[in-house]
Tab-separated table of C-alpha atoms and ligand atoms in Angstrom:
chain	number	residue	atom	x	y	z
T	11	MET	CA	26.671	-204.143	47.656
T	12	THR	CA	23.397	-204.848	49.471
T	13	GLU	CA	21.119	-201.850	49.360
T	14	ASP	CA	18.590	-201.521	52.185
T	15	PHE	CA	15.896	-198.910	51.585
T	16	GLY	CA	13.805	-199.707	54.640
T	17	ARG	CA	10.077	-199.105	54.331
T	18	PHE	CA	9.779	-195.322	54.186
T	19	THR	CA	11.882	-194.247	51.205
T	20	LEU	CA	9.953	-196.397	48.690
T	21	PRO	CA	12.117	-195.538	45.669
T	22	PHE	CA	11.091	-196.568	42.154
T	23	CYS	CA	13.152	-198.466	39.595
T	24	SER	CA	12.846	-200.423	36.367
T	25	PHE	CA	14.192	-203.963	36.455
T	26	VAL	CA	14.493	-207.098	34.385
T	27	VAL	CA	14.348	-210.621	35.782
T	28	PRO	CA	17.186	-212.820	34.436
T	29	GLY	CA	16.037	-214.728	31.375
T	30	GLU	CA	13.264	-212.247	30.570
T	31	ASP	CA	13.158	-209.349	28.128
T	32	HIS	CA	10.390	-207.147	29.438
T	33	PRO	CA	11.104	-204.586	32.140
T	34	ARG	CA	8.992	-204.198	35.273
T	35	VAL	CA	8.507	-201.247	37.596
T	36	GLY	CA	9.857	-201.965	41.060
T	37	VAL	CA	9.686	-200.339	44.472
T	38	GLY	CA	12.570	-200.735	46.904
T	39	VAL	CA	11.381	-202.442	50.127
T	40	ASP	CA	14.144	-203.282	52.605
T	41	THR	CA	16.606	-205.282	50.456
T	42	ASP	CA	13.853	-206.494	48.115
T	43	ILE	CA	12.013	-205.083	45.148
T	44	LEU	CA	8.234	-205.104	45.006
T	45	ASP	CA	7.276	-205.996	41.436
T	46	LEU	CA	4.683	-203.288	40.925
T	47	THR	CA	3.986	-204.240	37.320
T	48	THR	CA	2.383	-207.458	38.550
T	49	ALA	CA	1.336	-206.344	42.051
T	50	ALA	CA	-0.418	-203.153	40.914
T	51	ALA	CA	-3.645	-205.013	40.111
T	52	ILE	CA	-4.053	-205.667	43.832
T	53	VAL	CA	-1.965	-202.955	45.518
T	54	VAL	CA	-2.942	-199.943	43.371
T	55	PRO	CA	-5.758	-201.231	41.105
T	56	ASP	CA	-6.818	-197.738	40.019
T	57	HIS	CA	-3.289	-197.089	38.732
T	58	GLU	CA	-2.438	-200.480	37.273
T	59	GLU	CA	-1.949	-199.218	33.707
T	60	LEU	CA	0.730	-196.739	34.814
T	61	PHE	CA	3.143	-199.595	35.524
T	62	ALA	CA	2.303	-201.931	32.628
T	63	ALA	CA	5.158	-200.821	30.351
T	64	GLY	CA	7.796	-201.504	33.006
T	65	THR	CA	9.371	-198.042	33.089
T	66	LEU	CA	8.456	-194.961	35.107
T	67	ASP	CA	7.421	-192.783	32.160
T	68	SER	CA	3.629	-193.171	32.507
T	69	PHE	CA	3.749	-192.837	36.284
T	70	LEU	CA	5.904	-189.697	36.068
T	71	ALA	CA	3.464	-188.178	33.570
T	72	ALA	CA	0.435	-189.003	35.742
T	73	GLY	CA	1.092	-186.135	38.137
T	74	PHE	CA	1.120	-185.148	41.779
T	75	GLU	CA	-2.246	-186.601	42.883
T	76	ASP	CA	-1.387	-190.013	41.439
T	77	TRP	CA	2.133	-189.944	42.953
T	78	GLU	CA	0.535	-189.264	46.336
T	79	ALA	CA	-2.161	-191.905	45.936
T	80	VAL	CA	0.316	-194.614	44.937
T	81	ARG	CA	2.688	-193.764	47.782
T	82	TYR	CA	-0.194	-193.797	50.247
T	83	ALA	CA	-1.367	-197.206	49.032
T	84	LEU	CA	2.173	-198.640	49.126
T	85	THR	CA	2.631	-197.363	52.675
T	86	GLU	CA	-0.650	-198.966	53.707
T	87	TRP	CA	0.278	-202.317	52.166
T	88	LEU	CA	3.876	-202.389	53.299
T	89	GLY	CA	3.634	-200.671	56.659
T	90	THR	CA	6.745	-199.609	58.483
T	91	GLU	CA	7.254	-202.963	60.168
T	92	PRO	CA	8.042	-206.268	58.461
T	93	ILE	CA	5.016	-207.550	56.613
T	94	GLU	CA	2.719	-209.579	58.823
T	95	GLY	CA	-0.623	-211.279	58.544
T	96	PRO	CA	-2.083	-213.660	55.999
T	97	THR	CA	-3.225	-210.924	53.619
T	98	HIS	CA	0.172	-209.355	53.202
T	99	GLU	CA	2.025	-212.638	53.189
T	100	HIS	CA	-0.093	-213.990	50.402
T	101	VAL	CA	-0.436	-210.844	48.371
T	102	VAL	CA	2.628	-208.648	48.774
T	103	ASP	CA	5.298	-211.205	49.676
T	104	HIS	CA	4.471	-213.084	46.520
T	105	HIS	CA	5.617	-210.066	44.489
T	106	LEU	CA	8.884	-209.378	46.326
T	107	VAL	CA	12.161	-210.348	44.667
T	108	PRO	CA	15.657	-209.917	46.161
T	109	ALA	CA	17.081	-206.735	44.646
T	110	ASP	CA	20.453	-208.343	43.994
T	111	SER	CA	18.840	-211.070	41.853
T	112	VAL	CA	17.648	-208.741	39.077
T	113	GLU	CA	19.119	-206.264	36.612
T	114	LEU	CA	18.312	-202.596	37.134
T	115	ARG	CA	17.764	-200.539	33.976
T	116	MET	CA	17.392	-196.854	33.059
T	117	PRO	CA	14.246	-196.043	35.033
T	118	PHE	CA	12.795	-193.452	32.627
T	119	ALA	CA	13.406	-191.903	29.214
T	120	VAL	CA	15.391	-188.704	29.674
T	121	SER	CA	13.771	-185.880	27.753
T	122	ASP	CA	15.993	-182.824	28.261
T	123	TYR	CA	19.053	-182.696	30.495
T	124	VAL	CA	20.239	-179.520	32.192
T	125	ASP	CA	23.133	-179.184	34.611
T	126	PHE	CA	23.549	-176.375	37.137
T	127	TYR	CA	26.414	-174.971	39.228
T	128	ALA	CA	24.635	-174.442	42.548
T	129	SER	CA	27.437	-174.924	45.103
T	130	GLU	CA	29.148	-171.697	46.130
T	131	GLU	CA	32.147	-173.682	47.408
T	132	HIS	CA	32.516	-175.588	44.138
T	133	ALA	CA	32.143	-172.457	42.014
T	134	SER	CA	34.631	-170.610	44.236
T	135	ASN	CA	37.153	-173.452	44.111
T	136	LEU	CA	36.908	-173.640	40.312
T	137	GLY	CA	37.250	-169.879	40.106
T	138	LYS	CA	40.427	-169.948	42.202
T	139	ILE	CA	41.866	-172.811	40.141
T	140	LEU	CA	40.935	-171.543	36.668
T	141	ARG	CA	41.119	-167.756	37.165
T	142	PRO	CA	43.771	-167.224	39.844
T	143	GLY	CA	44.076	-163.690	41.126
T	144	GLN	CA	40.535	-162.791	40.118
T	145	GLU	CA	37.239	-162.798	42.053
T	146	PRO	CA	36.400	-166.522	42.477
T	147	LEU	CA	32.706	-166.022	41.664
T	148	THR	CA	31.608	-164.450	38.385
T	149	PRO	CA	29.422	-161.288	38.824
T	150	ASN	CA	26.238	-163.164	37.844
T	151	TRP	CA	26.693	-166.074	40.266
T	152	LYS	CA	24.574	-164.817	43.179
T	153	HIS	CA	21.868	-163.404	40.903
T	154	LEU	CA	20.948	-166.567	39.012
T	155	PRO	CA	21.604	-170.310	39.095
T	156	ILE	CA	24.106	-170.805	36.277
T	157	GLY	CA	23.493	-173.822	34.060
T	158	TYR	CA	23.848	-175.313	30.598
T	159	HIS	CA	21.928	-177.783	28.475
T	160	GLY	CA	23.600	-181.184	28.378
T	161	ARG	CA	23.075	-184.290	26.271
T	162	ALA	CA	19.984	-186.299	27.286
T	163	GLY	CA	20.840	-189.241	25.020
T	164	THR	CA	24.029	-190.098	26.902
T	165	VAL	CA	22.530	-190.218	30.377
T	166	VAL	CA	23.112	-193.839	31.403
T	167	ALA	CA	22.190	-196.055	34.324
T	168	SER	CA	24.627	-196.886	37.101
T	169	GLY	CA	26.964	-199.706	36.161
T	170	THR	CA	27.313	-198.706	32.505
T	171	PRO	CA	31.044	-198.725	31.608
T	172	ILE	CA	32.429	-195.268	30.816
T	173	VAL	CA	34.693	-195.211	27.768
T	174	ARG	CA	37.485	-192.696	28.246
T	175	PRO	CA	36.550	-189.877	25.866
T	176	GLN	CA	38.907	-188.452	23.299
T	177	GLY	CA	39.148	-184.987	21.879
T	178	GLN	CA	41.223	-181.870	21.454
T	179	ARG	CA	43.261	-180.489	24.281
T	180	ARG	CA	45.889	-177.856	24.692
T	181	THR	CA	49.435	-178.785	25.640
T	182	PRO	CA	51.356	-176.865	28.320
T	183	GLU	CA	53.479	-175.411	25.482
T	184	GLY	CA	50.371	-173.926	23.840
T	185	GLY	CA	49.979	-176.487	21.050
T	186	VAL	CA	46.797	-178.449	20.274
T	187	VAL	CA	46.739	-182.253	20.230
T	188	PHE	CA	44.098	-184.965	19.852
T	189	GLY	CA	43.688	-188.083	21.969
T	190	PRO	CA	42.099	-189.669	25.023
T	191	THR	CA	41.552	-187.247	27.888
T	192	VAL	CA	44.287	-187.252	30.511
T	193	ARG	CA	42.176	-185.325	33.036
T	194	LEU	CA	39.048	-187.455	33.479
T	195	ASP	CA	37.014	-186.321	36.478
T	196	ILE	CA	33.839	-186.947	38.425
T	197	GLU	CA	31.177	-184.521	39.580
T	198	THR	CA	29.203	-185.608	42.657
T	199	GLU	CA	25.687	-184.331	42.046
T	200	LEU	CA	22.018	-184.681	42.855
T	201	GLY	CA	19.592	-185.080	39.942
T	202	PHE	CA	15.949	-183.936	39.836
T	203	VAL	CA	13.395	-185.804	37.719
T	204	VAL	CA	10.483	-183.870	36.199
T	205	GLY	CA	7.162	-185.669	36.054
T	206	THR	CA	4.576	-183.100	35.028
T	207	GLY	CA	5.389	-180.905	32.048
T	208	SER	CA	4.433	-177.266	31.573
T	209	THR	CA	3.171	-175.005	28.806
T	210	MET	CA	5.520	-172.952	26.641
T	211	GLY	CA	5.389	-169.314	27.651
T	212	GLU	CA	4.258	-170.085	31.215
T	213	PRO	CA	7.072	-170.015	33.777
T	214	VAL	CA	6.891	-172.404	36.737
T	215	GLY	CA	7.102	-170.520	40.023
T	216	LEU	CA	8.925	-171.537	43.202
T	217	ALA	CA	5.680	-172.727	44.826
T	218	ASP	CA	4.966	-175.234	42.040
T	219	PHE	CA	8.262	-177.123	42.305
T	220	ASP	CA	6.803	-180.253	43.900
T	221	ARG	CA	3.872	-180.325	41.465
T	222	HIS	CA	6.333	-180.800	38.610
T	223	VAL	CA	9.319	-182.620	40.079
T	224	PHE	CA	8.623	-186.196	41.169
T	225	GLY	CA	11.888	-187.114	42.794
T	226	ILE	CA	15.647	-187.319	42.924
T	227	CYS	CA	18.467	-189.556	41.792
T	228	LEU	CA	22.200	-189.512	42.395
T	229	LEU	CA	24.201	-188.260	39.435
T	230	ASN	CA	27.834	-188.395	38.324
T	231	ASP	CA	28.564	-185.801	35.653
T	232	TRP	CA	31.777	-187.296	34.210
T	233	SER	CA	33.981	-184.479	32.937
T	234	ALA	CA	37.102	-184.360	30.749
T	235	ARG	CA	38.804	-181.287	32.180
T	236	ASP	CA	41.374	-180.899	29.401
T	237	ILE	CA	38.770	-181.068	26.626
T	238	GLN	CA	36.488	-178.784	28.651
T	239	GLY	CA	39.217	-176.235	29.340
T	240	TRP	CA	40.044	-175.808	25.659
T	241	GLU	CA	36.537	-175.775	24.210
T	242	TYR	CA	34.376	-173.968	26.768
T	243	ALA	CA	35.000	-170.334	25.857
T	244	PRO	CA	32.683	-168.653	24.982
T	245	LEU	CA	29.676	-171.006	24.798
T	246	GLY	CA	30.234	-173.277	27.808
T	247	PRO	CA	30.561	-177.051	28.321
T	248	PHE	CA	30.261	-179.244	25.228
T	249	LEU	CA	32.168	-182.462	24.387
T	250	GLY	CA	34.056	-182.446	27.677
T	251	LYS	CA	30.828	-183.492	29.384
T	252	SER	CA	28.448	-184.898	26.764
T	253	PHE	CA	30.098	-188.332	26.440
T	254	ALA	CA	28.346	-189.793	29.517
T	255	THR	CA	26.347	-188.854	32.611
T	256	SER	CA	25.517	-191.654	35.061
T	257	ILE	CA	22.464	-191.762	37.321
T	258	SER	CA	21.387	-194.091	40.098
T	259	PRO	CA	18.703	-196.539	38.946
T	260	TRP	CA	16.475	-195.604	41.901
T	261	ILE	CA	14.249	-192.525	41.803
T	262	VAL	CA	13.438	-191.404	45.345
T	263	PRO	CA	10.155	-189.471	45.619
T	264	LEU	CA	10.385	-185.937	47.033
T	265	ALA	CA	7.732	-187.128	49.489
T	266	ALA	CA	10.363	-189.350	51.129
T	267	LEU	CA	12.549	-186.325	51.910
T	268	SER	CA	10.081	-184.489	54.152
T	269	GLN	CA	12.368	-184.824	57.197
T	270	ALA	CA	15.446	-183.695	55.277
T	271	ARG	CA	14.123	-180.335	54.102
T	272	VAL	CA	16.037	-177.348	55.459
T	273	HIS	CA	16.397	-173.658	54.714
T	274	ALA	CA	19.003	-172.777	52.099
T	275	PRO	CA	22.022	-170.731	53.248
T	276	GLU	CA	21.514	-167.054	53.973
T	277	ARG	CA	21.228	-164.978	50.798
T	278	THR	CA	23.880	-162.288	50.629
T	279	THR	CA	22.530	-160.672	47.473
T	280	GLN	CA	18.936	-159.503	46.995
T	281	LEU	CA	17.200	-161.821	44.545
T	282	LEU	CA	14.722	-160.875	41.842
T	283	PRO	CA	11.148	-161.791	42.813
T	284	TYR	CA	10.940	-164.998	40.746
T	285	LEU	CA	13.963	-166.422	42.650
T	286	ASP	CA	13.369	-164.837	46.060
T	287	ASP	CA	12.622	-167.727	48.419
T	288	ALA	CA	12.774	-165.765	51.699
T	289	THR	CA	9.115	-166.539	52.414
T	290	ALA	CA	8.745	-169.650	50.236
T	291	GLU	CA	8.579	-173.256	51.362
T	292	PRO	CA	12.161	-174.318	52.123
T	293	TRP	CA	13.714	-176.642	49.560
T	294	GLY	CA	17.217	-176.940	50.895
T	295	LEU	CA	17.953	-180.629	51.488
T	296	ASP	CA	20.110	-182.039	54.278
T	297	LEU	CA	21.569	-184.977	52.356
T	298	HIS	CA	24.934	-186.562	53.046
T	299	PHE	CA	26.945	-187.751	50.069
T	300	GLU	CA	29.914	-190.084	49.934
T	301	ALA	CA	32.173	-190.524	46.898
T	302	SER	CA	34.503	-193.531	46.684
T	303	LEU	CA	37.267	-194.403	44.246
T	304	ASN	CA	38.100	-198.123	44.064
T	305	GLY	CA	36.557	-198.521	47.521
T	306	SER	CA	38.455	-195.649	49.180
T	307	ILE	CA	36.246	-192.823	50.399
T	308	ILE	CA	37.606	-189.664	48.780
T	309	SER	CA	34.934	-187.137	49.759
T	310	ARG	CA	31.851	-186.577	51.907
T	311	PRO	CA	30.024	-183.621	50.340
T	312	PRO	CA	27.095	-182.158	52.316
T	313	TYR	CA	24.098	-181.081	50.219
T	314	ALA	CA	22.626	-178.747	52.853
T	315	GLY	CA	25.008	-175.909	52.011
T	316	MET	CA	23.982	-175.661	48.342
T	317	TYR	CA	23.245	-172.006	47.618
T	318	TRP	CA	20.543	-172.524	44.992
T	319	THR	CA	17.604	-174.806	45.761
T	320	PRO	CA	16.041	-177.165	43.199
T	321	ALA	CA	12.898	-174.977	43.294
T	322	GLN	CA	14.978	-171.959	42.258
T	323	MET	CA	16.717	-173.954	39.537
T	324	LEU	CA	13.339	-175.020	38.126
T	325	ALA	CA	11.969	-171.455	38.318
T	326	HIS	CA	15.028	-170.115	36.527
T	327	MET	CA	15.001	-172.857	33.879
T	328	THR	CA	11.433	-171.918	32.883
T	329	VAL	CA	11.362	-168.153	33.514
T	330	ASN	CA	12.058	-167.407	29.859
T	331	GLY	CA	9.019	-169.438	28.808
T	332	ALA	CA	10.798	-172.725	28.097
T	333	SER	CA	8.436	-175.630	28.772
T	334	LEU	CA	9.037	-178.711	30.894
T	335	HIS	CA	8.463	-182.261	29.697
T	336	THR	CA	8.006	-185.567	31.441
T	337	GLY	CA	11.454	-187.091	31.869
T	338	ASP	CA	13.380	-183.821	32.012
T	339	LEU	CA	16.393	-184.239	34.260
T	340	TYR	CA	18.412	-181.491	35.883
T	341	GLY	CA	21.555	-181.777	37.960
T	342	SER	CA	22.548	-179.641	40.932
T	343	GLY	CA	26.135	-179.199	39.818
T	344	THR	CA	29.053	-180.528	41.810
T	345	ILE	CA	28.325	-180.629	45.530
T	346	SER	CA	31.267	-179.286	47.548
T	347	GLY	CA	31.391	-178.305	51.192
T	348	PRO	CA	33.727	-175.830	52.894
T	349	SER	CA	36.341	-178.332	54.078
T	350	PRO	CA	38.877	-180.037	51.766
T	351	ASP	CA	37.435	-183.535	52.390
T	352	GLN	CA	34.013	-182.318	51.233
T	353	ARG	CA	34.994	-181.464	47.662
T	354	GLY	CA	32.897	-183.291	45.089
T	355	SER	CA	35.319	-183.428	42.139
T	356	LEU	CA	38.899	-184.545	41.601
T	357	ILE	CA	39.941	-181.200	40.126
T	358	GLU	CA	39.150	-179.727	43.556
T	359	LEU	CA	40.396	-182.661	45.646
T	360	SER	CA	43.764	-182.671	43.835
T	361	TRP	CA	43.710	-178.887	43.385
T	362	ASN	CA	44.056	-179.037	39.613
T	363	GLY	CA	46.366	-182.041	39.777
T	364	GLN	CA	48.950	-180.368	42.025
T	365	GLU	CA	48.099	-182.321	45.206
T	366	PRO	CA	47.558	-186.050	44.458
T	367	ILE	CA	45.081	-187.814	46.725
T	368	LYS	CA	46.004	-191.079	48.391
T	369	LEU	CA	43.826	-194.197	48.160
T	370	ASP	CA	43.616	-196.983	50.749
T	371	ASP	CA	45.785	-199.290	48.618
T	372	GLY	CA	48.639	-196.777	48.787
T	373	SER	CA	48.270	-195.573	45.201
T	374	THR	CA	47.654	-191.928	44.378
T	375	ARG	CA	45.402	-190.142	41.903
T	376	THR	CA	45.032	-186.736	40.434
T	377	PHE	CA	42.479	-187.737	37.780
T	378	LEU	CA	40.900	-191.112	36.858
T	379	GLU	CA	42.870	-194.021	35.411
T	380	ASP	CA	41.478	-196.799	33.219
T	381	GLY	CA	39.899	-199.467	35.414
T	382	ASP	CA	38.997	-197.038	38.170
T	383	THR	CA	35.536	-197.459	39.693
T	384	VAL	CA	33.726	-194.485	41.189
T	385	THR	CA	30.746	-194.989	43.512
T	386	ILE	CA	28.565	-192.211	44.872
T	387	THR	CA	26.023	-192.881	47.631
T	388	ALA	CA	23.864	-190.628	49.779
T	389	THR	CA	21.709	-190.687	52.890
T	390	ALA	CA	19.093	-188.405	54.424
T	391	ALA	CA	17.329	-188.009	57.726
T	392	GLY	CA	14.044	-189.890	57.888
T	393	PRO	CA	11.152	-190.067	60.343
T	394	GLY	CA	11.837	-191.119	63.929
T	395	GLY	CA	15.587	-190.633	63.704
T	396	GLN	CA	15.976	-193.142	60.857
T	397	THR	CA	18.709	-192.674	58.275
T	398	LEU	CA	17.354	-193.138	54.780
T	399	TYR	CA	19.581	-194.708	52.142
T	400	LEU	CA	19.107	-192.994	48.781
T	401	GLY	CA	20.868	-195.383	46.393
T	402	ALA	CA	24.161	-195.450	44.529
T	403	VAL	CA	25.562	-194.475	41.170
T	404	GLU	CA	28.650	-196.330	39.989
T	405	GLY	CA	30.793	-196.415	36.885
T	406	THR	CA	34.089	-197.948	35.789
T	407	ILE	CA	36.445	-196.288	33.315
T	408	VAL	CA	37.349	-198.444	30.314
T	409	PRO	CA	40.139	-197.601	27.859
T	410	ASN	CA	39.533	-195.645	24.716
T	411	ILE	CA	39.529	-198.461	22.142
T	412	GLU	CA	41.066	-196.562	19.244
T	413	HIS	CA	44.067	-195.562	21.302
T	414	SER	CA	44.606	-198.775	23.255
T	415	ARG	CA	45.144	-201.049	20.239
P	508	MN	MN1	28.167	-180.929	36.426
């Protein structure tokens, strides 16, 4: 797949040139990568050291003013038209490599990982499936963004094979058995990457969201529904989700999403002051997701309808005094829209396995089979009517070794 980022998005990655060991920081430019680890001395000389290690960690930690300064300098050097003139040809072109000629790595070290549940449609669908006959939303849902702490150490870059997890599950007869999950699912999500940390005991307010969060990635929160369904009461998700979470290797700066910002949906419940965004800067995002299974598009979830904004999620995550750290990652939760073809997980698309979905090759799925490849992409509105490509996160399911011998 050729990825074309144009010249406005300017996403960051970490890459390795074949035959080399050391990673380099890259910036997506059209279908190329600008090698910022080597080009920084000329392009952003005051910030050269931030890119020396080849991952985004130092740059993320540097903070808002440095993020702005580097983006400004990159925009000046790259322009919005193809590079022209002897200066650019000799300086910048020399540091461009075709993106499909290198290996993309985990772009930053994940510190803490939190996952939310911010889509009203997703939460309602799950409520109808798991608690039929009851109110789809739990009483707390419109008062706070529900979340849980996940496992940072198993967040992996796109392309990493996903070993089918094993664990306990309940049988329809009420027994308990052990083995590979038979209900392996995806969750189509947006991830938010924290750059600037905060001090313990000092909550981060709605207005400070973009001082702390550098950018976004696409995220697939792989979920074993049978393991999850047996273990989750009363403390929430555990082994049914901690085996792997995949992210796109490109981190798109919030600054690239200026044209995609929209107001969140109308609030139907009065919010406490720390979450009340009625007069705050809008942080809804009009992003368009696409989830594919073995090349067949299975869903097109719209992000704009998400009830809780990333600014509210950050405010809630820190309101108790918990501090932020560089490399913290939080997910939006499954993105689902109101129509059936906008559902961001298989448990919704197949309605708990009762309505198999059909793929282009004629086969059907309820949940994932070994060998299945899931790809999630997204786009956003950019300046001048452009459509910005935001990257892809992909993963292929491989058999559980112990049980496939
Ligand atoms: Mn999730």
